[in-house]
Amino acid sequence: MSSKKERKALPGEALAVVEEFEPGEGTYSVGESIRASSLGIAEFDLKQRKVIVKSPVKKQILPLKGNTVEGVVETAQPSVANIRITSINGEPSNANFTAMLMVRQDMHQRRQRRSIIAKPGDLIRATVISTKNTIIQLSLENEKDGVLTSVCSICGGAVVKINDRVKCKECGYVEERALSPDFITV
Ligand SMILES: [Zn+2]
C-alpha cells in the first residue's frame, strides 16, 4: 500500500490540521489549519505525516512592475504588510519572494483607507508598483486586488463576506479587510 495520497488543491484551501500533519513546501499554516499557498497537487505523506503542494510549474522568475501577484500575508501593520509571493501573473511561484504592501502612500484608494487591510494568514492579490533595489513593492491598485481568502483571527473559523467586512461563521466576530471581488470562503 502506498504511503502517499494525492489530490488537487486550490489556493487557500484547508488541507489538514497541524495536529495531524506537518506543513511542507507549498503550504502555510494559519491557526490550526494547513493550507495550500497556490494551485497544485497536495501530496500527503502518511508515514512522515507531512503535506506538501506541488505546483504544476517550477518558476523562479522575478515579478516585474505591473505584474499581478498573489501571496500569503506574513505580517501586517497599519502602514505595511509583508507578503510571501505564491504566484505571479497566475503562474505559481515557489521562489519565496517577499514583498511589501505599502498602505499609507495609497490612502486615496477606497480599499486602503481602512485601518486593517489584511491579517497574517490571509491570501491576498496585489499589483507590483516597484522592484527598485530588489525590494518588491505592492499596492492594491487594480479593481480585483485585495484579500482572496481569510480566516477568523479570534478562533480560526471560516469567514463569509458581508459588504466590506468578513464575519466568522463559528463565533460571529466581524473584521475589516480590503477584500477582492474574487474573495471566497474556504
Ligand atoms: Zn471566529
PDB file of N, CA and C and ligand atoms in Angstrom, residues 152 154-157 168 170-173, ligand 1:
ATOM      1  N   CYS A 152     -11.000  33.667  10.608  1.00  0.00           N
ATOM      2  CA  CYS A 152     -11.259  34.484  11.790  1.00  0.00           C
ATOM      3  C   CYS A 152      -9.980  34.611  12.631  1.00  0.00           C
ATOM      4  N   ILE A 154      -9.855  35.462  15.686  1.00  0.00           N
ATOM      5  CA  ILE A 154     -10.133  35.055  17.067  1.00  0.00           C
ATOM      6  C   ILE A 154     -10.077  33.525  17.203  1.00  0.00           C
ATOM      7  N   CYS A 155     -10.869  32.826  16.347  1.00  0.00           N
ATOM      8  CA  CYS A 155     -10.999  31.376  16.541  1.00  0.00           C
ATOM      9  C   CYS A 155     -10.486  30.547  15.366  1.00  0.00           C
ATOM     10  N   GLY A 156     -10.066  31.194  14.269  1.00  0.00           N
ATOM     11  CA  GLY A 156      -9.567  30.439  13.113  1.00  0.00           C
ATOM     12  C   GLY A 156     -10.661  29.844  12.253  1.00  0.00           C
ATOM     13  N   GLY A 157     -11.907  30.203  12.545  1.00  0.00           N
ATOM     14  CA  GLY A 157     -13.036  29.657  11.780  1.00  0.00           C
ATOM     15  C   GLY A 157     -13.140  30.277  10.388  1.00  0.00           C
ATOM     16  N   CYS A 168     -17.188  35.794  10.974  1.00  0.00           N
ATOM     17  CA  CYS A 168     -16.862  34.402  11.282  1.00  0.00           C
ATOM     18  C   CYS A 168     -18.127  33.566  11.391  1.00  0.00           C
ATOM     19  N   GLU A 170     -18.210  30.727  12.801  1.00  0.00           N
ATOM     20  CA  GLU A 170     -18.184  29.997  14.072  1.00  0.00           C
ATOM     21  C   GLU A 170     -18.579  30.896  15.250  1.00  0.00           C
ATOM     22  N   CYS A 171     -17.841  32.021  15.400  1.00  0.00           N
ATOM     23  CA  CYS A 171     -18.050  32.838  16.599  1.00  0.00           C
ATOM     24  C   CYS A 171     -18.732  34.168  16.323  1.00  0.00           C
ATOM     25  N   GLY A 172     -18.965  34.501  15.041  1.00  0.00           N
ATOM     26  CA  GLY A 172     -19.691  35.721  14.713  1.00  0.00           C
ATOM     27  C   GLY A 172     -18.864  36.989  14.705  1.00  0.00           C
ATOM     28  N   TYR A 173     -17.552  36.879  14.967  1.00  0.00           N
ATOM     29  CA  TYR A 173     -16.687  38.058  15.009  1.00  0.00           C
ATOM     30  C   TYR A 173     -16.605  38.713  13.629  1.00  0.00           C
TER      31      TYR A 173
HETATM   32 ZN    ZN B   1     -14.311  33.135  14.932  1.00  0.00          ZN
END
